[in-house]
Coordinates of C-alpha atoms in Angstrom, one line a residue:
Chain W
M1 CA 156.7 175.4 69.3
P2 CA 153.5 175.9 70.5
L3 CA 152.0 173.0 68.8
R4 CA 154.7 170.3 70.5
L5 CA 153.3 171.5 73.7
L6 CA 149.4 170.6 72.6
N7 CA 150.7 167.0 72.0
S8 CA 151.8 166.5 75.5
S9 CA 149.7 166.3 78.3
A10 CA 150.0 169.8 79.3
G11 CA 147.6 170.6 76.3
L12 CA 144.9 168.5 76.9
R13 CA 143.0 170.5 79.6
N14 CA 141.4 172.5 76.9
D15 CA 140.3 170.1 74.8
N16 CA 138.4 172.1 71.8
Q17 CA 140.7 174.6 71.7
T18 CA 143.7 172.2 71.5
L19 CA 141.5 170.3 69.0
A20 CA 140.5 173.2 66.6
A21 CA 144.3 174.9 66.9
P22 CA 146.2 172.7 64.2
Y23 CA 143.5 173.2 61.2
A24 CA 143.3 176.6 62.2
L25 CA 147.0 177.3 61.4
A26 CA 147.0 174.5 58.3
L27 CA 144.1 176.7 57.5
L28 CA 146.5 179.5 57.7
L29 CA 148.9 177.7 56.1
V30 CA 147.3 176.9 53.0
A31 CA 145.5 180.6 52.9
A32 CA 149.4 182.1 52.7
A33 CA 150.4 179.7 49.9
L34 CA 147.5 180.8 47.8
A35 CA 148.4 184.4 48.8
S36 CA 152.2 183.9 47.6
T37 CA 150.5 181.9 44.6
L38 CA 148.6 184.6 43.5
L39 CA 151.5 187.1 44.0
L40 CA 154.0 185.0 42.3
Q41 CA 150.8 184.6 39.2
T42 CA 151.6 188.5 38.5
V43 CA 155.2 188.2 38.0
Y44 CA 154.8 185.1 36.4
V45 CA 153.8 183.8 32.6
G46 CA 151.6 181.0 32.1
R47 CA 150.7 179.0 35.0
P48 CA 152.0 179.5 38.2
P49 CA 153.9 176.8 40.2
L50 CA 151.6 175.4 43.0
F51 CA 154.7 173.7 45.4
P52 CA 153.6 176.7 48.1
F53 CA 151.2 174.5 48.8
F54 CA 153.0 171.8 49.1
A55 CA 155.2 173.6 51.4
A56 CA 152.1 174.8 53.5
I57 CA 150.8 171.0 53.5
A58 CA 153.9 169.3 54.5
A59 CA 153.7 172.2 57.3
A60 CA 150.6 171.5 58.3
A61 CA 151.3 167.7 58.7
W62 CA 154.3 167.9 60.6
F63 CA 152.9 170.2 63.5
G64 CA 149.4 169.2 63.6
G65 CA 149.7 165.6 62.5
K66 CA 147.4 163.6 60.3
G67 CA 144.0 166.0 60.4
P68 CA 145.4 168.8 59.8
G69 CA 147.5 167.2 56.9
Y70 CA 145.0 165.8 54.9
F71 CA 143.1 169.1 56.0
A72 CA 144.8 170.8 54.4
S73 CA 145.8 168.6 51.5
A74 CA 141.9 168.8 51.3
V75 CA 141.5 172.1 51.0
S76 CA 144.5 172.8 48.7
V77 CA 143.4 170.5 45.7
P78 CA 140.0 172.5 45.3
L79 CA 142.3 175.5 45.2
G80 CA 144.6 173.1 42.6
L81 CA 142.0 172.2 40.5
Y82 CA 141.1 176.3 40.0
F83 CA 145.1 177.1 39.2
Y84 CA 145.2 174.1 36.9
V85 CA 141.9 173.8 35.0
V86 CA 139.7 176.9 36.1
A87 CA 141.3 179.9 35.7
R88 CA 143.4 178.8 32.5
P89 CA 144.7 182.2 30.9
D90 CA 143.9 180.9 27.3
H91 CA 140.8 179.2 28.0
D92 CA 142.1 176.0 26.3
L93 CA 141.2 173.1 28.3
H94 CA 144.0 170.1 27.8
F95 CA 143.6 166.8 29.2
R96 CA 147.4 167.4 29.9
D97 CA 145.9 169.9 32.7
F98 CA 143.6 167.5 34.1
L99 CA 146.4 165.2 34.4
L100 CA 148.6 168.1 36.5
F101 CA 146.0 168.4 38.8
V102 CA 145.0 164.7 39.9
F103 CA 149.1 164.7 40.1
F104 CA 148.8 167.8 42.2
A105 CA 145.9 166.3 44.3
T106 CA 147.9 162.8 44.5
C107 CA 151.3 164.5 46.0
A108 CA 149.2 167.4 48.2
F109 CA 147.4 163.7 49.9
L110 CA 151.2 162.1 49.5
G111 CA 152.7 165.2 51.3
G112 CA 150.6 164.6 54.0
A113 CA 150.5 161.7 55.0
L114 CA 154.2 161.3 54.7
N115 CA 155.2 163.8 56.4
S116 CA 152.5 163.4 59.4
R117 CA 153.9 160.1 59.7
H118 CA 157.7 161.3 59.4
R119 CA 156.2 163.6 62.2
K120 CA 155.3 160.8 64.5
T121 CA 158.1 158.7 63.9
E122 CA 159.8 161.4 64.4
D123 CA 157.6 162.2 67.9
G124 CA 158.2 158.2 68.8
L125 CA 162.0 158.2 68.8
R126 CA 161.6 162.0 70.5
S127 CA 159.8 160.5 73.8
A128 CA 161.8 157.3 73.5
H129 CA 164.7 159.1 73.7
R130 CA 162.9 161.6 76.7
D131 CA 161.9 157.9 78.0
L132 CA 166.1 156.8 78.0
Q133 CA 167.1 159.8 79.3
A134 CA 164.5 160.0 82.6
K135 CA 165.7 156.1 83.0
A136 CA 169.3 157.0 83.0
T137 CA 168.7 160.0 85.6
E138 CA 166.4 157.2 87.6
L139 CA 169.4 155.0 87.5
Q140 CA 172.1 157.5 88.3
H141 CA 169.6 158.4 91.7
A142 CA 169.2 154.6 92.4
N143 CA 173.3 154.4 92.1
D144 CA 173.6 157.4 94.1
A145 CA 171.4 156.1 96.6
L146 CA 173.3 152.6 96.7
L147 CA 176.8 154.7 97.2
A148 CA 175.3 157.0 100.2
E149 CA 173.9 153.7 101.5
M150 CA 177.2 151.9 101.0
A151 CA 178.8 154.1 102.6
E152 CA 176.3 154.7 105.9
R153 CA 176.4 150.6 106.1
R154 CA 180.1 151.0 106.0
R155 CA 180.0 153.9 109.2
T156 CA 177.8 151.8 111.1
E157 CA 180.2 148.7 111.0
A158 CA 182.8 151.0 112.1
T159 CA 181.0 152.0 114.9
L160 CA 179.5 148.9 115.6
E161 CA 183.4 147.2 115.8
A162 CA 184.7 150.0 118.1
M163 CA 181.6 149.6 120.3
R164 CA 182.5 145.8 120.0
S165 CA 186.2 146.6 121.3
K166 CA 185.1 148.7 123.9
L167 CA 183.0 146.4 125.2
G168 CA 185.3 143.5 125.2
R169 CA 187.6 145.5 127.0
V170 CA 185.4 146.1 129.9
M171 CA 184.4 142.7 130.2
R172 CA 188.0 142.2 130.7
L173 CA 188.3 144.3 133.5
T174 CA 185.0 143.5 134.7
T175 CA 186.4 139.8 134.7
M176 CA 189.9 141.0 136.4
A177 CA 187.9 142.7 139.6
E178 CA 185.8 139.7 139.9
M179 CA 189.1 137.4 139.1
A180 CA 191.2 139.6 142.2
A181 CA 187.9 139.2 144.5
S182 CA 187.9 135.5 143.5
I183 CA 191.8 135.7 144.2
A184 CA 191.7 137.5 147.3
H185 CA 189.0 135.0 149.0
E186 CA 190.8 132.0 147.8
I187 CA 194.2 133.2 149.4
N188 CA 192.6 134.5 152.3
Q189 CA 191.0 131.6 153.4
P190 CA 194.2 129.1 154.1
L191 CA 195.5 132.4 155.3
T192 CA 193.6 133.1 158.3
A193 CA 193.5 128.5 158.4
I194 CA 197.4 129.6 158.9
V195 CA 197.0 132.5 160.9
T196 CA 194.8 130.5 163.2
N197 CA 196.4 127.0 164.2
G198 CA 199.8 129.6 164.1
E199 CA 198.4 130.9 167.0
T200 CA 196.7 127.8 168.6
C201 CA 200.1 125.7 168.0
V202 CA 202.2 128.7 170.4
R203 CA 199.4 128.5 172.9
W204 CA 200.2 124.6 173.6
L205 CA 203.1 125.5 174.0
N206 CA 202.9 128.5 176.0
A207 CA 200.5 126.6 178.7
A208 CA 201.5 125.8 181.7
E209 CA 201.6 122.6 180.7
P210 CA 202.3 122.5 177.3
N211 CA 200.7 119.8 175.2
I212 CA 203.5 118.7 172.9
A213 CA 201.0 116.8 170.8
E214 CA 198.4 119.7 170.3
A215 CA 200.7 121.4 169.0
Q216 CA 202.5 119.6 166.6
D217 CA 199.1 118.9 165.4
A218 CA 198.0 122.9 164.7
A219 CA 201.8 123.1 162.9
K220 CA 200.8 120.2 160.6
R221 CA 197.3 121.9 159.9
A222 CA 199.2 125.0 159.1
V223 CA 201.7 123.4 157.0
R224 CA 199.2 121.8 154.5
D225 CA 197.1 125.4 154.8
A226 CA 200.2 126.9 153.1
E227 CA 200.6 124.4 150.9
R228 CA 196.8 124.5 150.1
A229 CA 197.0 128.4 149.8
S230 CA 200.7 128.2 147.0
Q231 CA 198.5 125.3 144.9
V232 CA 196.3 128.4 144.5
V233 CA 198.9 130.8 143.2
S234 CA 200.1 128.0 140.9
R235 CA 196.9 127.7 139.6
I236 CA 196.1 131.5 139.3
R237 CA 199.8 131.4 137.3
A238 CA 198.2 128.3 134.6
M239 CA 195.8 130.2 134.0
V240 CA 196.8 133.4 133.2
R241 CA 199.7 131.7 131.4
N242 CA 196.7 129.5 129.3
A243 CA 194.4 132.5 128.6
L244 CA 194.7 132.1 125.0
A245 CA 191.5 132.6 124.0
D246 CA 190.1 134.5 120.9
R247 CA 193.4 134.3 118.9
E248 CA 192.9 135.5 115.5
Q249 CA 195.6 137.4 112.5
V250 CA 195.2 141.1 113.8
S251 CA 197.0 143.9 111.9
L252 CA 199.3 146.2 113.7
Q253 CA 198.0 149.1 112.0
A254 CA 194.8 148.7 112.9
C255 CA 195.0 147.4 116.2
L256 CA 197.5 150.8 116.9
D257 CA 194.0 152.9 115.0
D258 CA 191.6 151.7 117.4
V259 CA 193.3 152.8 120.5
L260 CA 194.4 156.4 119.1
A261 CA 190.8 156.3 118.6
L262 CA 190.2 155.4 122.0
L263 CA 192.7 158.0 122.9
L264 CA 192.7 160.9 121.0
A265 CA 191.2 163.0 123.6
D266 CA 193.1 162.5 126.0
L267 CA 195.8 163.1 123.8
T268 CA 194.3 166.5 122.4
A269 CA 193.5 167.3 125.6
H270 CA 197.0 167.2 127.0
Q271 CA 198.6 169.1 123.5
I272 CA 199.9 165.3 123.0
E273 CA 201.8 165.2 119.7
I274 CA 201.3 161.4 118.1
R275 CA 203.8 159.5 115.7
C276 CA 202.6 156.1 114.9
E277 CA 204.7 155.3 111.9
V278 CA 203.9 151.4 110.5
P279 CA 204.9 149.6 107.8
P280 CA 202.3 148.9 105.3
A281 CA 203.1 146.4 103.8
L282 CA 203.5 144.4 107.3
P283 CA 202.4 140.8 108.0
T284 CA 200.1 140.4 110.6
L285 CA 200.3 139.2 113.9
F286 CA 198.5 136.1 115.4
G287 CA 196.9 136.8 118.7
D288 CA 194.5 138.1 121.2
R289 CA 193.1 141.1 119.8
I290 CA 191.6 142.9 122.6
Q291 CA 195.2 141.8 125.1
L292 CA 196.9 143.2 122.3
Q293 CA 195.5 146.4 122.6
Q294 CA 195.8 146.2 126.5
V295 CA 199.6 146.6 126.0
F296 CA 199.2 149.6 123.8
F297 CA 196.5 150.7 126.1
N298 CA 198.7 150.6 129.3
L299 CA 201.7 151.6 127.4
L300 CA 200.1 155.0 125.9
T301 CA 197.8 155.6 129.0
N302 CA 201.4 155.6 130.9
A303 CA 202.9 157.8 128.6
I304 CA 199.7 160.3 128.3
E305 CA 200.5 160.3 132.1
S306 CA 203.7 161.1 132.3
L307 CA 203.1 164.0 129.8
S308 CA 200.6 165.3 131.3
E309 CA 202.9 166.3 134.1
T310 CA 205.5 167.6 131.5
T311 CA 206.5 171.0 131.0
G312 CA 208.7 173.7 128.5
R313 CA 208.7 171.3 126.0
Q314 CA 206.6 169.4 122.4
R315 CA 204.8 166.8 124.6
D316 CA 205.6 164.1 122.1
I317 CA 205.3 160.6 121.5
T318 CA 206.8 158.3 118.9
I319 CA 205.7 154.8 117.9
S320 CA 207.6 153.1 114.8
A321 CA 207.2 149.7 113.7
E322 CA 209.7 148.0 111.9
R323 CA 211.2 144.4 111.2
G324 CA 213.3 142.7 113.4
R325 CA 215.2 139.2 113.2
E326 CA 213.7 135.6 112.5
N327 CA 209.8 137.4 111.2
T328 CA 209.0 139.5 114.2
V329 CA 208.0 143.0 114.5
V330 CA 209.8 145.3 116.8
I331 CA 206.8 147.9 117.7
L332 CA 209.0 151.1 119.7
L333 CA 206.8 153.5 121.9
R334 CA 209.0 156.4 123.2
D335 CA 207.8 159.7 125.4
N336 CA 209.3 162.6 126.1
G337 CA 207.8 162.7 129.8
A338 CA 209.6 162.4 132.9
G339 CA 210.4 159.1 132.6
F340 CA 211.7 156.6 135.4
Q341 CA 214.6 157.5 137.3
D342 CA 214.3 156.3 141.0
C343 CA 214.0 152.6 139.3
E344 CA 215.8 150.1 137.2
P345 CA 213.5 149.4 133.9
E346 CA 213.3 146.4 135.0
Q347 CA 212.1 146.9 138.4
L348 CA 209.0 148.9 136.8
F349 CA 207.4 145.1 135.4
D350 CA 207.3 143.6 139.0
S351 CA 204.0 144.0 140.5
F352 CA 202.9 146.5 143.0
V353 CA 205.8 148.7 141.8
T354 CA 205.1 152.1 140.4
T355 CA 206.3 155.7 139.3
K356 CA 202.8 156.9 139.8
P357 CA 201.1 158.8 143.1
S358 CA 198.4 157.0 142.5
G359 CA 198.6 153.5 141.0
M360 CA 198.6 149.4 141.6
G361 CA 202.3 149.3 139.9
M362 CA 199.8 146.5 137.7
G363 CA 199.4 147.5 134.1
L364 CA 203.6 147.2 133.4
S365 CA 203.4 143.7 134.8
I366 CA 199.8 142.4 132.9
S367 CA 201.3 144.3 129.8
R368 CA 204.9 142.1 130.0
T369 CA 202.4 138.9 130.5
I370 CA 200.4 139.3 127.9
V371 CA 203.4 140.5 125.7
E372 CA 205.0 136.9 126.3
T373 CA 201.8 134.9 126.4
H374 CA 202.3 135.7 122.8
G375 CA 205.9 134.8 121.8
G376 CA 206.7 138.1 122.5
T377 CA 209.2 140.4 124.8
L378 CA 208.6 144.1 126.9
T379 CA 211.6 145.8 127.9
A380 CA 211.5 149.4 128.4
S381 CA 214.5 151.6 128.6
R382 CA 215.1 155.4 129.2
A383 CA 214.9 157.7 126.3
I384 CA 217.5 160.5 125.1
P385 CA 217.0 163.1 126.7
H386 CA 213.7 162.7 128.5
G387 CA 211.4 160.2 129.0
A388 CA 210.7 156.6 128.8
A389 CA 211.1 153.5 125.8
F390 CA 209.5 150.5 125.6
A391 CA 210.0 148.4 123.0
I392 CA 207.9 145.0 122.0
T393 CA 208.7 142.1 119.8
L394 CA 206.2 139.9 118.8
P395 CA 206.5 137.0 115.8
L396 CA 204.7 137.5 112.7
S397 CA 202.1 134.9 111.4
G398 CA 203.7 135.6 108.0
E399 CA 200.0 136.4 106.6
E400 CA 200.1 139.8 104.4
P401 CA 198.0 142.3 105.6
Chain J
M1 CA 185.3 125.0 183.3
T2 CA 183.7 121.1 182.1
K3 CA 183.5 119.8 179.0
H4 CA 179.4 121.0 178.2
D5 CA 179.7 124.3 180.4
A6 CA 179.5 126.3 176.6
I7 CA 179.3 124.9 173.5
V8 CA 180.8 126.8 170.2
Y9 CA 178.8 127.0 167.0
V10 CA 181.3 127.7 163.8
V11 CA 178.8 127.6 160.6
D12 CA 181.6 127.8 157.7
D13 CA 182.2 126.2 153.7
D14 CA 186.0 126.1 154.9
D15 CA 186.8 122.7 156.6
A16 CA 190.3 123.8 156.8
I17 CA 188.7 126.9 158.7
R18 CA 186.7 125.1 160.9
E19 CA 189.7 122.5 162.2
A20 CA 191.7 125.3 163.0
L21 CA 189.4 126.8 164.7
G22 CA 188.3 123.7 166.4
G23 CA 192.2 123.3 167.4
L24 CA 191.8 126.9 168.9
L25 CA 188.8 126.8 171.1
R26 CA 190.3 123.2 172.7
S27 CA 193.3 124.6 173.4
V28 CA 191.1 127.4 175.6
G29 CA 188.9 124.7 176.7
L30 CA 185.7 124.9 174.6
T31 CA 183.6 123.0 172.7
M32 CA 183.4 123.1 169.2
I33 CA 180.5 122.1 166.8
G34 CA 181.5 122.6 163.6
S35 CA 178.6 122.5 160.7
G36 CA 179.1 123.6 156.7
S37 CA 176.1 125.1 155.7
P38 CA 173.7 126.8 157.5
R39 CA 171.4 123.6 156.9
E40 CA 174.0 121.0 158.4
F41 CA 173.3 123.3 161.3
M42 CA 169.4 123.4 161.9
A43 CA 170.0 119.7 162.1
H44 CA 172.1 119.4 164.4
D45 CA 170.1 118.6 168.2
R46 CA 171.0 121.9 170.0
A47 CA 173.1 121.3 173.6
D48 CA 171.1 122.4 176.3
A49 CA 173.9 124.8 177.1
P50 CA 175.2 128.4 176.6
S51 CA 175.8 129.1 173.6
C52 CA 177.4 131.1 170.5
L53 CA 177.4 130.8 166.8
V54 CA 180.0 131.7 164.7
L55 CA 179.2 132.6 161.3
D56 CA 180.8 133.0 158.0
V57 CA 179.4 135.9 155.7
R58 CA 179.9 134.2 152.5
L59 CA 178.3 130.8 152.3
P60 CA 176.8 128.4 150.0
G61 CA 173.5 128.9 149.5
A62 CA 172.4 131.4 151.7
S63 CA 174.1 134.4 152.7
G64 CA 175.2 134.7 156.3
L65 CA 173.2 137.4 157.2
E66 CA 170.0 136.0 155.2
F67 CA 170.7 132.9 157.9
Q68 CA 170.7 135.6 160.7
R69 CA 167.2 136.8 159.6
E70 CA 165.9 133.2 159.3
L71 CA 167.3 132.6 162.7
A72 CA 165.8 135.3 164.5
A73 CA 162.5 135.0 162.8
A74 CA 162.7 131.4 164.3
N75 CA 163.3 133.1 167.4
E76 CA 166.6 131.6 168.0
N77 CA 168.5 133.9 169.8
I78 CA 171.6 132.2 169.6
P79 CA 174.4 134.9 169.8
I80 CA 175.9 135.0 166.4
I81 CA 179.7 135.9 165.6
F82 CA 180.7 137.6 162.0
I83 CA 183.9 136.6 160.4
T84 CA 183.9 137.2 156.9
G85 CA 186.7 137.4 154.2
H86 CA 185.8 140.5 152.5
G87 CA 183.8 142.7 155.1
D88 CA 182.6 146.2 153.9
I89 CA 181.4 148.7 156.3
P90 CA 177.8 148.5 155.2
M91 CA 177.3 144.6 156.0
S92 CA 178.9 144.9 158.6
V93 CA 176.5 147.3 160.1
R94 CA 173.7 145.3 158.8
A95 CA 174.3 142.6 160.4
M96 CA 175.4 144.8 164.0
K97 CA 172.2 146.3 164.2
A98 CA 170.5 143.0 163.2
G99 CA 171.7 142.4 166.7
A100 CA 175.3 140.5 165.9
V101 CA 177.9 140.6 168.3
E102 CA 181.0 141.1 166.8
F103 CA 182.0 141.2 163.1
L104 CA 185.8 139.6 162.6
T105 CA 187.3 140.2 159.2
K106 CA 189.4 137.1 158.1
P107 CA 192.3 137.0 158.9
F108 CA 191.4 137.6 162.3
R109 CA 193.7 137.5 165.7
D110 CA 193.0 135.1 167.9
Q111 CA 192.2 136.8 171.2
D112 CA 189.9 139.2 169.5
L113 CA 187.9 135.5 168.4
L114 CA 187.8 134.1 171.8
D115 CA 187.2 137.8 173.5
A116 CA 184.0 137.6 171.8
I117 CA 183.6 134.2 171.7
Q118 CA 183.4 134.5 176.0
G119 CA 181.3 138.1 175.7
A120 CA 179.0 135.9 173.3
L121 CA 179.0 132.9 175.9
A122 CA 178.7 135.2 178.7
T123 CA 174.9 137.3 177.6
D124 CA 173.8 133.8 176.5
R125 CA 174.3 132.6 180.3
A126 CA 173.1 135.1 181.7
R127 CA 169.7 134.9 179.5
R128 CA 169.3 131.4 179.9
D129 CA 169.6 132.0 183.9
Q130 CA 167.2 134.4 183.3
E131 CA 164.5 131.9 181.5
R132 CA 165.3 129.0 183.8
S133 CA 164.4 131.5 186.7
L134 CA 161.7 132.6 185.2
S135 CA 160.2 129.0 184.3
D136 CA 161.3 127.9 188.2
L137 CA 158.5 130.4 189.2
R138 CA 156.4 130.2 186.4
T139 CA 156.2 126.3 188.2
R140 CA 155.6 127.5 191.7
L141 CA 152.7 129.6 190.9
A142 CA 151.6 126.8 189.4
S143 CA 151.2 124.5 192.7
L144 CA 149.2 127.4 193.9
T145 CA 145.1 126.4 194.1
E146 CA 143.1 128.7 192.6
R147 CA 141.5 130.4 195.8
E148 CA 145.8 130.7 196.9
K149 CA 145.8 132.3 193.5
Q150 CA 143.2 134.6 194.2
V151 CA 144.5 135.8 197.5
M152 CA 147.8 136.1 196.8
A153 CA 146.3 138.2 194.1
I154 CA 145.4 141.0 196.4
L155 CA 147.8 139.8 198.5
V156 CA 150.5 141.7 196.0
Q157 CA 148.8 144.5 196.2
G158 CA 149.5 145.6 199.8
H159 CA 146.4 144.4 201.4
V160 CA 146.2 143.5 204.8
N161 CA 144.4 140.1 205.7
K162 CA 141.7 141.5 207.2
Q163 CA 140.5 142.9 203.6
I164 CA 141.9 140.4 201.8
G165 CA 139.0 138.2 203.9
A166 CA 136.1 140.8 203.5
A167 CA 136.8 140.9 199.7
I168 CA 136.5 137.3 199.5
G169 CA 134.2 136.9 201.9
T170 CA 136.3 134.1 204.3
T171 CA 137.7 135.0 207.7
E172 CA 141.1 136.5 208.6
S173 CA 142.3 133.1 210.2
T174 CA 141.6 131.4 206.9
V175 CA 143.5 134.4 205.2
K176 CA 146.3 133.7 207.6
A177 CA 146.5 130.0 206.6
H178 CA 146.2 131.1 202.9
R179 CA 149.1 133.5 202.6
A180 CA 151.1 131.1 204.7
Q181 CA 150.9 128.1 202.1
I182 CA 151.4 130.9 199.5
M183 CA 154.9 131.8 201.0
R184 CA 155.9 128.3 201.3
K185 CA 154.8 127.2 198.0
M186 CA 156.6 130.1 196.6
Q187 CA 159.5 130.1 198.4
A188 CA 159.2 133.9 199.2
A189 CA 160.8 134.7 202.7
T190 CA 159.4 138.2 203.0
L191 CA 155.8 139.8 201.4
A192 CA 158.1 141.5 199.3
D193 CA 159.9 139.1 197.8
L194 CA 156.5 137.8 196.7
I195 CA 155.9 141.5 195.1
R196 CA 159.1 140.9 193.0
M197 CA 157.9 137.5 192.0
A198 CA 154.8 138.4 190.8
G199 CA 156.4 141.8 188.7
R200 CA 158.5 139.3 186.6
L201 CA 155.4 136.4 186.2
Q202 CA 153.5 140.0 185.6
F203 CA 151.3 138.0 188.1
G204 CA 148.2 140.6 188.9
A205 CA 148.5 142.7 186.5
E206 CA 144.6 141.7 185.0
P207 CA 142.3 141.2 187.7
V208 CA 141.8 138.2 188.8
A209 CA 138.2 136.1 189.1

């Protein structure tokens, strides 16, 4: 379709050719019409029908537009005059011949005008359609971009959330170290005074002439300082118990997912298979998300450490959760590692008791304190045939996730 | 041991520690003056007696180590014994390098602290004796006349009376009289004594006019 191209912007590069080509085509079409009419005349008796001209005008108007349409009409009209009026075989001129000619000329111009008009409308529709399609494509692209942006945003949010929870853990550990240093100082001060007062008391008693009054004073000071030390200890206990900051609705599944994501590298490195089954419709817990994560982190880290020493069987960790009595959830963590053979399960939760060659023995003690401040319980048992099992019972807040 | 024979200063912000140390020191006959902060310690008039300072590392405001530097900068020569609840090796090394006598970790054995205190007091006593005898010598030197100082400067270089007389333009008998006065005023029994005194005073190191 060369002429459609001429209407488009690509054709405007060569203006003269662009303008001349439709007129040349119009002329060519009219010529073809003339030829076919002359051809018809040889087989037709009487005046030949002139419809090839109509076809030529219509085609010229269609392909070339208004100008070439009128041009084809203008060229066809004298030819019509020739066939209707001049080239009459009988040379007997009638009024009806003029009438026919006028009719022909009118139809020729009308045909050109209507066709070019039709063409224009058609083109308008077509370009509108094209525009619409372009718009639709544009919208599609915008939509795609938006979707990509949303996915990106979700990813960023997830990363941010992961970092935030990691930061929370680091901060908590730092606070813990600071607290430990502060506790050590606060206990050490009265302890120093107690030791010094005790030794002073002994000195007064051991003197050549024992001084009972001074010895009593020193002993009283030692007692007073010991009371101060015990107050420090109770204050710390109360502090741990009342550390109820940052309570919120916590999804158990999300909580476990976060911890497992942090431990994924360790699990993979030690070829540990982990199964985690939490019922999908479990209501949320109400508590400190970071502290609860700390509990799972401690228990899972213990399991991983124990399993890293285990050989001769597939290393497994199983986490399962099910509804317990009175709107509670019972979470079971089991590994098939070495377990704890040398001590009773309850002993594990005493501070400074550890089955590990290097360890403070604080992890389980802290974990139990956290679970208890959440109104739950944490117990240990031996898994059959191998390993350790921990059961955490926590109250559910009743809100569906 | 008489009452102001020696004084132990204690700077610790913990009342209980100060009281306990006060009791311990009393039991061995030592006097303690306690302060809760370096500022309080500086506000005290210091007694003219051998003394030492028992200093807690962890103090309100400046740390004990900083206070040690401040004292050194102010030319305070009091021997320091550090006590700390959380002493690490680098910290103790720094303290000892800066001249601390001892670095004890709380809780410490009473005997360790008392030994450190006795050691510090002995050091301070020796330093004070040294200073006192030097200032005595300075007083004696100051009692000499200009002429006598002139004679003494040449005398301690090992010259005889005759040479001295020639050097300062006087007779040998006048020099002899000056020399007797010098020996009396400086309380020197022999010429060797006088030369030693001049050495301690760094007298005659520079030429006398």
